[in-house]
Short mmCIF file of C-alpha atoms and ligand atoms in Angstrom, two decimals:
data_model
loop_
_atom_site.label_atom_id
_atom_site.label_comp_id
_atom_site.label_asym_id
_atom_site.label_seq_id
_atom_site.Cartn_x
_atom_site.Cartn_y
_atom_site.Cartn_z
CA UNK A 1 0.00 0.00 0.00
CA UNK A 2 1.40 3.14 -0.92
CA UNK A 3 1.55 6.03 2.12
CA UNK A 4 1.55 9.83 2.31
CA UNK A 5 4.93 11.23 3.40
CA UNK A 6 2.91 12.46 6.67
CA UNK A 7 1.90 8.56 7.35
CA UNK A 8 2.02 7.43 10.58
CA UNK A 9 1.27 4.32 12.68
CA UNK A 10 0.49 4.61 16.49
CA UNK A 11 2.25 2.18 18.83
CA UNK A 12 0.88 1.32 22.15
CA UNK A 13 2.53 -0.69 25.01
CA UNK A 14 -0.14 -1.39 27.43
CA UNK A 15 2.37 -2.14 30.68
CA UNK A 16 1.22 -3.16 34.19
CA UNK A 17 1.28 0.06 35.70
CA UNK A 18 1.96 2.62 32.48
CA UNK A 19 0.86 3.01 29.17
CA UNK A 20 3.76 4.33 26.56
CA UNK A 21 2.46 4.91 23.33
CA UNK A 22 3.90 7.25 20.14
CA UNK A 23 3.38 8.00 16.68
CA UNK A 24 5.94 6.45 14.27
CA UNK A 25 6.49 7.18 10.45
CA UNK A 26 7.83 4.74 8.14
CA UNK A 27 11.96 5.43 9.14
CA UNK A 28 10.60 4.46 12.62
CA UNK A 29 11.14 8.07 13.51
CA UNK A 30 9.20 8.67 16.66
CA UNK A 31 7.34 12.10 15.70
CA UNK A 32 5.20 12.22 19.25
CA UNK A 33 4.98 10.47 22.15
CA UNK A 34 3.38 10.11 25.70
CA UNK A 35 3.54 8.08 28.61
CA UNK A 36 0.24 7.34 30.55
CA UNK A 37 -1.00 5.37 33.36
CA UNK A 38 -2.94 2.16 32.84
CA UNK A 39 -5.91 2.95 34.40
CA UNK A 40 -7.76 0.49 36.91
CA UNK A 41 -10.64 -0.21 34.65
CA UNK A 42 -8.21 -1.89 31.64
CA UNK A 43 -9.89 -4.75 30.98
CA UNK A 44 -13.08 -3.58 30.44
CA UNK A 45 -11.89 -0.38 28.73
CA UNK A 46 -8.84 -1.48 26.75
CA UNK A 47 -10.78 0.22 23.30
CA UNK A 48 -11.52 3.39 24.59
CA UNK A 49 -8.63 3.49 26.91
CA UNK A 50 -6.21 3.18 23.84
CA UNK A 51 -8.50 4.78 21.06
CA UNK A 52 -7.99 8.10 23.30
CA UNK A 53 -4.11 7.96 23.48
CA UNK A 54 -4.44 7.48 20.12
CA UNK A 55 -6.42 10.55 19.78
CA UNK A 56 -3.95 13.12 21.96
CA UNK A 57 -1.27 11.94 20.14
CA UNK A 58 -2.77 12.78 16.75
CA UNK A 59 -3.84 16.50 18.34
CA UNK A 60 -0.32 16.69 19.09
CA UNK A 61 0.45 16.11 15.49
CA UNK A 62 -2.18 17.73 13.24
CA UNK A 63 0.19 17.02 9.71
CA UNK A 64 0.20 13.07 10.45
CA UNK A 65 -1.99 11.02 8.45
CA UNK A 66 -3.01 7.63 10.55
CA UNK A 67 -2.17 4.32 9.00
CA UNK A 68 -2.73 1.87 11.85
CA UNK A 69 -2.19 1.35 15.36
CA UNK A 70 -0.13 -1.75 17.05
CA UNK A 71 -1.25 -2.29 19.98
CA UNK A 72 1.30 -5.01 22.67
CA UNK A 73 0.50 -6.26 25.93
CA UNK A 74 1.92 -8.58 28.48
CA UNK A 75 1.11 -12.13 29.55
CA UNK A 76 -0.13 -14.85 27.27
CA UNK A 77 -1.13 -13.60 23.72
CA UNK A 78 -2.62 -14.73 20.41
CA UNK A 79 -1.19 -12.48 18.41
CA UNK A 80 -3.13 -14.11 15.06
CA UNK A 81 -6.34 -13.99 16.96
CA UNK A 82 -5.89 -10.83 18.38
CA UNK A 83 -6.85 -11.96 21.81
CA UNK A 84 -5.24 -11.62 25.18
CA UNK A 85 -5.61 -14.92 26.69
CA UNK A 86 -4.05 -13.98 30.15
CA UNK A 87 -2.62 -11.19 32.29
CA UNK A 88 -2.51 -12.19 35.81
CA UNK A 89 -1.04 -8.19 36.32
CA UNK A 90 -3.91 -6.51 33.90
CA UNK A 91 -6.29 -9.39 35.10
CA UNK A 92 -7.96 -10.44 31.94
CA UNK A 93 -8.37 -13.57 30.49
CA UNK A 94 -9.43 -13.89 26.40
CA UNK A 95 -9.69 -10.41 26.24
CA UNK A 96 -10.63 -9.45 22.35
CA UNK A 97 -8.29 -6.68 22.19
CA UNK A 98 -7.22 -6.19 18.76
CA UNK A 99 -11.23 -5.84 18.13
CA UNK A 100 -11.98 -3.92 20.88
CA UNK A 101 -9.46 -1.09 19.46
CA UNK A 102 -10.79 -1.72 15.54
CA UNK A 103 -14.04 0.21 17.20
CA UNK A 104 -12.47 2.67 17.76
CA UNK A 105 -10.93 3.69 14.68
CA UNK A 106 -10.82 3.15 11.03
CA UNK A 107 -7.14 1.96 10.20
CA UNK A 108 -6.28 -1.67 10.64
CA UNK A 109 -5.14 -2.96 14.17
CA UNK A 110 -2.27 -5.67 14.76
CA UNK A 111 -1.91 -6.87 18.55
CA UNK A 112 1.50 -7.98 20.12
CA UNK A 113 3.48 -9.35 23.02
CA UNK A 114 5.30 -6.34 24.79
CA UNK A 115 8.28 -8.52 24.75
CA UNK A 116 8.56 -10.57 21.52
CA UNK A 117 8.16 -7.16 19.69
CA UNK A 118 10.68 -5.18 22.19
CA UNK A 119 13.00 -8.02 20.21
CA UNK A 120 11.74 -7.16 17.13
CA UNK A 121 12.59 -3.36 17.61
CA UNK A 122 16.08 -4.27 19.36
CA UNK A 123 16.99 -6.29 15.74
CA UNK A 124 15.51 -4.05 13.55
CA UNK A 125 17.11 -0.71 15.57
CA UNK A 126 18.98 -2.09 18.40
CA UNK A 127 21.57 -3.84 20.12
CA UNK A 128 20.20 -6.99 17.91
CA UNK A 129 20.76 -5.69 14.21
CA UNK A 130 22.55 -7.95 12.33
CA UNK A 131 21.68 -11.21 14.53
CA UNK A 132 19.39 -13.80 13.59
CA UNK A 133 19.59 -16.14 16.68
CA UNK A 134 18.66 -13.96 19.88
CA UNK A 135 17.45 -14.22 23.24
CA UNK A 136 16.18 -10.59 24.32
CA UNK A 137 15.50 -10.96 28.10
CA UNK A 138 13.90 -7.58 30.35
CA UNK A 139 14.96 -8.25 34.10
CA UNK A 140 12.29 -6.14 36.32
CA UNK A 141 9.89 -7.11 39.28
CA UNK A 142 9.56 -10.14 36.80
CA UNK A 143 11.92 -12.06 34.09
CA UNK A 144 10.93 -12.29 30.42
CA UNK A 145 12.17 -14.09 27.78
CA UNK A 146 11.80 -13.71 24.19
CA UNK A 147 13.55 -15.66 21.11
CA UNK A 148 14.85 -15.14 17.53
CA UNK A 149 15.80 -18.30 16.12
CA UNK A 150 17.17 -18.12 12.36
CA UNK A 151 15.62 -14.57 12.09
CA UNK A 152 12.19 -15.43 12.92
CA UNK A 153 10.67 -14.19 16.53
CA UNK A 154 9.22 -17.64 18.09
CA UNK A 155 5.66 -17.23 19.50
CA UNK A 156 4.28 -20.77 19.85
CA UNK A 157 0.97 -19.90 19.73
CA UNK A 158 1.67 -17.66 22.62
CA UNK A 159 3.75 -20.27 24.89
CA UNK A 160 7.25 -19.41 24.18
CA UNK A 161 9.71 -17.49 26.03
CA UNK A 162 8.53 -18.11 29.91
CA UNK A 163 12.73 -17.97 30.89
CA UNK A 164 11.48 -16.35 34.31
CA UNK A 165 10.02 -19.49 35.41
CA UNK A 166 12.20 -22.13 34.37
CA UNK A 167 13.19 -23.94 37.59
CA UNK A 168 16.72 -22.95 38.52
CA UNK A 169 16.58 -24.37 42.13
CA UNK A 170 14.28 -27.57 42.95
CA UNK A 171 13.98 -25.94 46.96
CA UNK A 172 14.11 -22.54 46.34
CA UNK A 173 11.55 -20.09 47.79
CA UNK A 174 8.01 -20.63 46.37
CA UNK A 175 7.06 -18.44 42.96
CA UNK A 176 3.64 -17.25 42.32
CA UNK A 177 3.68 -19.77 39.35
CA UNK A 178 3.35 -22.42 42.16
CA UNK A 179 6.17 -23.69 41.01
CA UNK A 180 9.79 -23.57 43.33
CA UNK A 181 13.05 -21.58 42.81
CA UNK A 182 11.92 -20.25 39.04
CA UNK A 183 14.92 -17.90 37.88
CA UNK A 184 12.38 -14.88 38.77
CA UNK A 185 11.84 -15.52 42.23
CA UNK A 186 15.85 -15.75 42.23
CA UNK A 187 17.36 -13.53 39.65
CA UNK A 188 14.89 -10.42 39.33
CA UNK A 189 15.04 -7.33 40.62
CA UNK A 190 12.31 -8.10 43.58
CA UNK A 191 14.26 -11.27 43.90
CA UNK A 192 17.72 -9.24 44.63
CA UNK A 193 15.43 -7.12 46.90
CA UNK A 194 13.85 -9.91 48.95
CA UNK A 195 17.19 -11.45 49.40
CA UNK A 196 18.86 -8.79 50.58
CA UNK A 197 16.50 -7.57 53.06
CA UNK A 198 16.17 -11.14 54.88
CA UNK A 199 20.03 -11.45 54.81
CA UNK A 200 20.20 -7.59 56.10
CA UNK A 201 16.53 -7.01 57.61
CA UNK A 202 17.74 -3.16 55.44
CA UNK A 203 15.47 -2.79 52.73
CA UNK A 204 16.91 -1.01 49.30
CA UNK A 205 16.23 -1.62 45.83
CA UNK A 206 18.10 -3.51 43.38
CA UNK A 207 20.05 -0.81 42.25
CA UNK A 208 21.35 0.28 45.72
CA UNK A 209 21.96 -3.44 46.08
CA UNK A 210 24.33 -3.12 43.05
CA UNK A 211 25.61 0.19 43.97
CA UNK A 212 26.72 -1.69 47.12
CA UNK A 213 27.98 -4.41 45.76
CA UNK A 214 30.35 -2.34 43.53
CA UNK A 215 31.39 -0.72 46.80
CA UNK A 216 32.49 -3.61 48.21
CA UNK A 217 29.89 -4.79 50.99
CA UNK A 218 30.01 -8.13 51.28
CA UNK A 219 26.27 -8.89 52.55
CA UNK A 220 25.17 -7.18 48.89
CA UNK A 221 28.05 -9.14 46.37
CA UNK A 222 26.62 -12.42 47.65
CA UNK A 223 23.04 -11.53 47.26
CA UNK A 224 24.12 -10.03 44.01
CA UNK A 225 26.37 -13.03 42.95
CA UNK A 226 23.51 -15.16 43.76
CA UNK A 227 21.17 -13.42 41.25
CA UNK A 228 23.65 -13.51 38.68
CA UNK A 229 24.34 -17.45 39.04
CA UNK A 230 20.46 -17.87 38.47
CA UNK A 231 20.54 -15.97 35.51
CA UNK A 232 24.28 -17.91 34.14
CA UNK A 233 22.11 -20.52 34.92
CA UNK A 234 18.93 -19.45 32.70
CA UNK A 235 21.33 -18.25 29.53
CA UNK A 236 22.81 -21.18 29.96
CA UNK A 237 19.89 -23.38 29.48
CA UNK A 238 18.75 -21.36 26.80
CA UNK A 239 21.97 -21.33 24.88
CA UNK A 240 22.11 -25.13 25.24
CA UNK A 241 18.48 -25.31 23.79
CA UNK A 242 18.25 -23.09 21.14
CA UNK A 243 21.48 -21.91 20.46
CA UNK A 244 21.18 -18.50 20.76
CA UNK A 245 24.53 -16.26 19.78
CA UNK A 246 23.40 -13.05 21.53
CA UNK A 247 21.87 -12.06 24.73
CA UNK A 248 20.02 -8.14 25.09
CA UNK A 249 19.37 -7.82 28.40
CA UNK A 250 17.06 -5.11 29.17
CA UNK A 251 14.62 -4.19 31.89
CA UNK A 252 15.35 -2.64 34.79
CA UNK A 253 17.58 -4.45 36.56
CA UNK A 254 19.85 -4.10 33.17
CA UNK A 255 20.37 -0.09 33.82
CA UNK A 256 23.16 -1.45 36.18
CA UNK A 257 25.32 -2.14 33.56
CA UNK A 258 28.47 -3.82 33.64
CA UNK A 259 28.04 -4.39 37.79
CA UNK A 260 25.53 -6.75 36.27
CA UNK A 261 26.90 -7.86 32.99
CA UNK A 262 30.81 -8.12 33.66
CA UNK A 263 29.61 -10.83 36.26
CA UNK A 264 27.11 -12.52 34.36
CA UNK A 265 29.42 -13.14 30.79
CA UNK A 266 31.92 -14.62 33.38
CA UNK A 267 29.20 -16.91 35.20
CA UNK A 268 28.05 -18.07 31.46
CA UNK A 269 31.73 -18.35 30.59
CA UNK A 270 32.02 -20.58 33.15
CA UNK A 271 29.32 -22.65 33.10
CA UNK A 272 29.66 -23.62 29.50
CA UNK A 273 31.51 -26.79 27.90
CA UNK A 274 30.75 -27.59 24.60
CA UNK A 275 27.93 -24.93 23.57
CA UNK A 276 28.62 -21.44 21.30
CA UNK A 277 29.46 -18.76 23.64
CA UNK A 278 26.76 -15.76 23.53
CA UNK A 279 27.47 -12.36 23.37
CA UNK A 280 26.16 -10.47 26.57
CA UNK A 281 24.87 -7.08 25.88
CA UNK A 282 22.65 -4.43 27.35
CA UNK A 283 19.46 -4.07 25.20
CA UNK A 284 19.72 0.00 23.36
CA UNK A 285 16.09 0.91 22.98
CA UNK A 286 15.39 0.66 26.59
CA UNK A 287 11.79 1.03 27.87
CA UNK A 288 10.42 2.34 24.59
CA UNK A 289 11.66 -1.47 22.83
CA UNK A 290 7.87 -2.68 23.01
CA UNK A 291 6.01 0.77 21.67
CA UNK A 292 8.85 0.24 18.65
CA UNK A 293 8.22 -3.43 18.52
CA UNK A 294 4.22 -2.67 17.97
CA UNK A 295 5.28 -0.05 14.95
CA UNK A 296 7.53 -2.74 13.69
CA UNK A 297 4.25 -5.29 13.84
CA UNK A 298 1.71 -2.72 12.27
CA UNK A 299 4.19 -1.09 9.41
CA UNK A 300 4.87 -5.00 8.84
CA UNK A 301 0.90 -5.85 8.17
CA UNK A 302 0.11 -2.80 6.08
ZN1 ZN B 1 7.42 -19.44 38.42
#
C-alpha cells in the first residue's frame, strides 16, 4: 500500500502500571509520544482506553496522516487472533483486544506481546541488528524471555519465552507460578530485593543493592552473585536449547550495567563446555523497545 509522506502508525505498550504509546512514520522516527497510566478499569476499557491515546497523540500532530495502530501487551497472547488470553497483572483472560481497538478507529489494528516485539525493535534498531539467533530478556519485578531463532521471533501460539520461570533451584523459595526456585523468584530485581533484606533485615532496591555491591559490601556481592548465578544458569539453558549467539538484556535491573553484565558473561563463561558462547549485551532501545516493537508489527501488516 502506498503512504503519504505524513503517514504514521500509532504504537501502544499497554504495561502493568503505564501506558507508553507514540506515533511512528515509516523510518521508525518517533514524531510524538506520551507516557500514561494504565488505568484500573483496563480490561473492560482497553478500546476506549487506547483509542484516546491514540487521539492526543494525533492532536499533538495535526500534519500526520493515521495508517494503523499496534497495539502489545503482556502475559499470554494470540497475536493471530488478536486476543489476550491472560494477564494475571492486567487481570484479563481472552480479552478481544485487537477488536476492541478496531471500534475505535478506522485503520487496521495488529496486537503484540510487549516482549517478543521489544525483540523485534532491538533487531531491527537495536543492540540486535545484524543477529538472527537472539534471546532478548527484560529483568524487572519479573523475568521475560523472548527468542529469535534463524531470524524469525518464536511465539508458539503464545507459549514461548517463559525464561522467568524455568526452575533454577528444585527448593528454592516458592514463585507465584506455584512452582519452586523459578529464575524470577531468584534472579529479578524483587528477587535481589527480597534477598537482601532477609540477609540484612535493610530494605533497598536492586540498584542500591548493586551500587553496594560495587562498593564492596560483602552482605550485597553475595546476594548479588547469587542473582547472577540464576541468571548464568537461565542463559545457559537457553543457549544449550536453542542456540542462541546473543543475549540483550534489558529491563530494569539491566540499567546497572556492567556491575551486572561483567559478572554474568563470566558466570556463562564458566558454566559452559561444549555450547557457542553468547554475546552479553545491554538491550539500546530501553523502555520504549515494546512501543517500537508494535510499529515494527503494524508497518509490517500494512
Ligand atoms: Zn514461576
Amino acid at each position: 500500500m502506498r503512504q503519504s509522506p505524513a503517514a504514521v502508525v500509532a504504537a501502544v505498550d499497554v504495561g502493568g502500571t503505564r501506558i507508553k504509546a507514540s506515533l511512528v512514520d515509516r523510518s521508525y522516527t518517533v514524531v510524538t509520544q506520551t507516557t500514561v497510566a494504565t488505568p484500573a478499569n483496563i480490561r473492560e476499557d482497553i478500546g476506549q482506553v487506547v483509542t484516546s491515546t491514540v487521539r492526543s497523540l494525533l492532536a499533538d500532530a495535526p500534519a500526520a496522516s493515521l495508517a494503523g495502530v499496534g497495539v502489545v501487551v503482556p502475559g499470554l497472547v494470540d497475536e493471530a487472533g488478536g486476543i489476550g488470553r491472560l494477564s494475571v497483572n492486567l487481570g484479563w483472560r481472552d480479552l478481544p483486544i485487537r477488536d476492541a481497538v478496531a471500534q475505535g478507529v478506522d485503520v487496521p489494528v495488529v496486537l503484540g506481546h510487549d516482549v517478543r516485539a521489544g525483540l523485534l525493535a532491538e533487531s531491527r534498531l537495536g543492540a540486535a541488528r545484524g543477529h538472527a539467533n537472539v534471546l532478548f530478556m527484560p529483568l524487572g519485578t519479573g523475568i521475560a524471555g523472548a527468542l529469535m531463532l534463524d531470524g524469525v521471533v518464536i511465539a508458539a501460539d503464545g507459549w514461548a519465552g517463559e525464561l522467568g520461570h524455568v526452575v533454577i533451584d528444585p527448593d528454592g523459595p516458592v514463585c507465584p507460578c506455584g512452582q519452586r526456585g523459578c529464575l524470577e523468584v531468584l534472579g529479578s530485581a524483587s528477587a535481589v530485593e527480597r534477598a537482601y533484606a532477609a540477609a540484612t533485615g535493610q530494605s533497598a532496591s536492586a540498584e542500591e543493592v548493586a551500587h553496594r555491591t560495587e562498593a564492596g559490601d560483602p552482605v550485597a556481592g553475595e546476594v548479588w552473585n547469587a542473582a547472577v548465578a540464576a541468571l548464568g544458569r537461565g542463559i545457559v539453558a537457553t543457549v544449550t536449547l536453542t542456540g542462541v549467539d546473543r543475549v540483550v538484556v534489558g529491563g530494569g535491573l539491566a540499567q546497572s550495567g556492567e556491575v551486572l553484565l561483567a559478572p554474568l558473561r563470566a558466570d556463562v563463561m564458566a558454566r559452559l563446555t561444549f555450547q557457542r558462547p553468547p554475546q552479553i549485551v545491554p538491550a539500546a532501545l530501553g523502555d520504549r523497545a515494546g512501543s517500537l516493537g508494535a510499529a515494527c508489527l503494524v508497518w509490517d501488516a500494512l
